[in-house]
């Protein structure tokens, strides 16, 4: 029987690289998850204003990152981590989180939503 890691253990493992990177002693991290909330909010505003124009394509990159991250997390845990919610809902929730915490990053906005959904069980 294969034992899957607990959500707390998996979240802890996911947070370790960010902590190491912040301290400057870990590997360089890439991708839109490590982008700051202010930058994400700029992309969201451009998406709303441009209605699909190239200026709004940056928002799509965040959504693509989120889709891949959620898919990977769901595969790793063996369950739907969005609990039936949609990627569009997660993007809206990330916007709300980023308005409240502009110095945070997109990864932490996403993880906050995943943790919130876990408490609704």
Coordinates of C-alpha atoms in Angstrom, one line a residue:
X1 CA 0.0 0.0 0.0
X2 CA 1.3 3.4 -1.0
X3 CA 1.1 6.0 1.8
X4 CA 0.4 9.5 0.6
X5 CA 1.8 12.5 2.6
X6 CA -0.5 14.5 4.7
X7 CA -1.6 17.9 3.5
X8 CA 0.3 19.6 6.3
X9 CA 3.5 17.7 5.4
X10 CA 3.0 18.5 1.7
X11 CA 2.4 22.2 2.4
X12 CA 5.4 22.2 4.6
X13 CA 7.5 20.7 1.8
X14 CA 6.2 23.2 -0.6
X15 CA 7.0 26.1 1.7
X16 CA 10.6 25.0 2.4
X17 CA 12.0 26.1 -1.0
X18 CA 10.4 29.6 -0.6
X19 CA 11.9 30.0 2.8
X20 CA 15.3 28.8 1.6
X21 CA 15.1 31.1 -1.4
X22 CA 14.2 34.1 0.7
X23 CA 17.2 33.5 2.9
X24 CA 19.4 33.4 -0.3
X25 CA 20.8 29.9 0.4
X26 CA 18.4 27.8 -1.7
X27 CA 17.9 27.2 -5.4
X28 CA 16.6 29.9 -7.7
X29 CA 12.9 29.6 -8.1
X30 CA 11.1 30.2 -11.3
X31 CA 7.5 30.6 -12.4
X32 CA 4.6 32.9 -11.7
X33 CA 4.0 31.5 -8.2
X34 CA 6.9 33.5 -6.9
X35 CA 5.7 36.7 -8.5
X36 CA 4.5 39.4 -6.0
X37 CA 0.9 40.2 -5.5
X38 CA 1.3 43.7 -6.8
X39 CA 2.5 42.4 -10.1
X40 CA -0.4 39.9 -10.2
X41 CA -2.9 42.7 -9.5
X42 CA -1.4 44.7 -12.4
X43 CA -1.9 41.8 -14.7
X44 CA -5.5 41.3 -13.5
X45 CA -6.2 45.0 -14.1
X46 CA -4.7 44.8 -17.6
X47 CA -6.8 41.7 -18.4
X48 CA -10.0 43.5 -17.4
X49 CA -9.0 46.6 -19.4
X50 CA -7.7 44.9 -22.4
X51 CA -10.3 42.2 -22.8
X52 CA -8.0 39.6 -24.4
X53 CA -5.4 42.0 -25.8
X54 CA -1.7 41.2 -25.5
X55 CA -1.5 43.4 -22.4
X56 CA -3.9 41.0 -20.7
X57 CA -2.0 37.9 -21.6
X58 CA 0.1 38.2 -18.5
X59 CA -3.0 37.3 -16.5
X60 CA -3.3 34.1 -18.5
X61 CA 0.2 33.1 -17.5
X62 CA -0.8 33.3 -13.8
X63 CA -3.9 31.3 -14.5
X64 CA -1.8 28.7 -16.4
X65 CA 0.6 28.5 -13.4
X66 CA -2.3 28.1 -11.0
X67 CA -3.9 25.3 -13.1
X68 CA -0.6 23.4 -13.2
X69 CA 0.1 23.9 -9.5
X70 CA -3.4 22.8 -8.5
X71 CA -3.3 19.8 -10.8
X72 CA 0.1 18.7 -9.4
X73 CA -1.1 19.2 -5.8
X74 CA -4.3 17.2 -6.5
X75 CA -2.3 14.4 -8.0
X76 CA 0.2 14.4 -5.1
X77 CA -2.5 14.3 -2.5
X78 CA -4.9 12.1 -4.4
X79 CA -7.9 14.4 -3.9
X80 CA -9.4 17.5 -5.4
X81 CA -7.7 20.3 -3.4
X82 CA -10.1 22.9 -4.8
X83 CA -13.1 20.9 -3.3
X84 CA -15.2 21.4 -6.5
X85 CA -14.3 25.0 -6.8
X86 CA -13.1 26.3 -10.1
X87 CA -9.9 27.9 -11.4
X88 CA -11.8 31.1 -12.0
X89 CA -12.9 31.1 -8.4
X90 CA -9.3 30.6 -7.3
X91 CA -8.1 33.4 -9.4
X92 CA -10.8 35.8 -8.0
X93 CA -9.9 34.7 -4.4
X94 CA -6.2 35.3 -5.2
X95 CA -7.1 38.8 -6.3
X96 CA -8.9 39.4 -3.1
X97 CA -6.0 38.0 -1.1
X98 CA -3.5 40.1 -3.0
X99 CA -5.5 43.3 -2.4
X100 CA -5.3 42.5 1.3
X101 CA -1.7 41.4 1.3
X102 CA 0.1 43.3 -1.5
X103 CA 3.6 42.3 -0.2
X104 CA 2.7 38.6 -0.5
X105 CA 3.3 36.4 -3.5
X106 CA 1.0 34.5 -5.8
X107 CA 2.0 31.1 -4.3
X108 CA 1.0 32.2 -0.8
X109 CA -2.3 33.6 -2.1
X110 CA -3.0 30.2 -3.7
X111 CA -2.0 28.2 -0.6
X112 CA -4.2 30.4 1.6
X113 CA -7.2 29.5 -0.6
X114 CA -6.3 25.8 -0.5
X115 CA -6.0 25.9 3.3
X116 CA -9.3 27.8 3.5
X117 CA -11.1 25.1 1.5
X118 CA -9.6 22.4 3.8
X119 CA -11.3 24.0 6.8
X120 CA -14.7 23.8 5.1
X121 CA -14.7 20.0 5.3

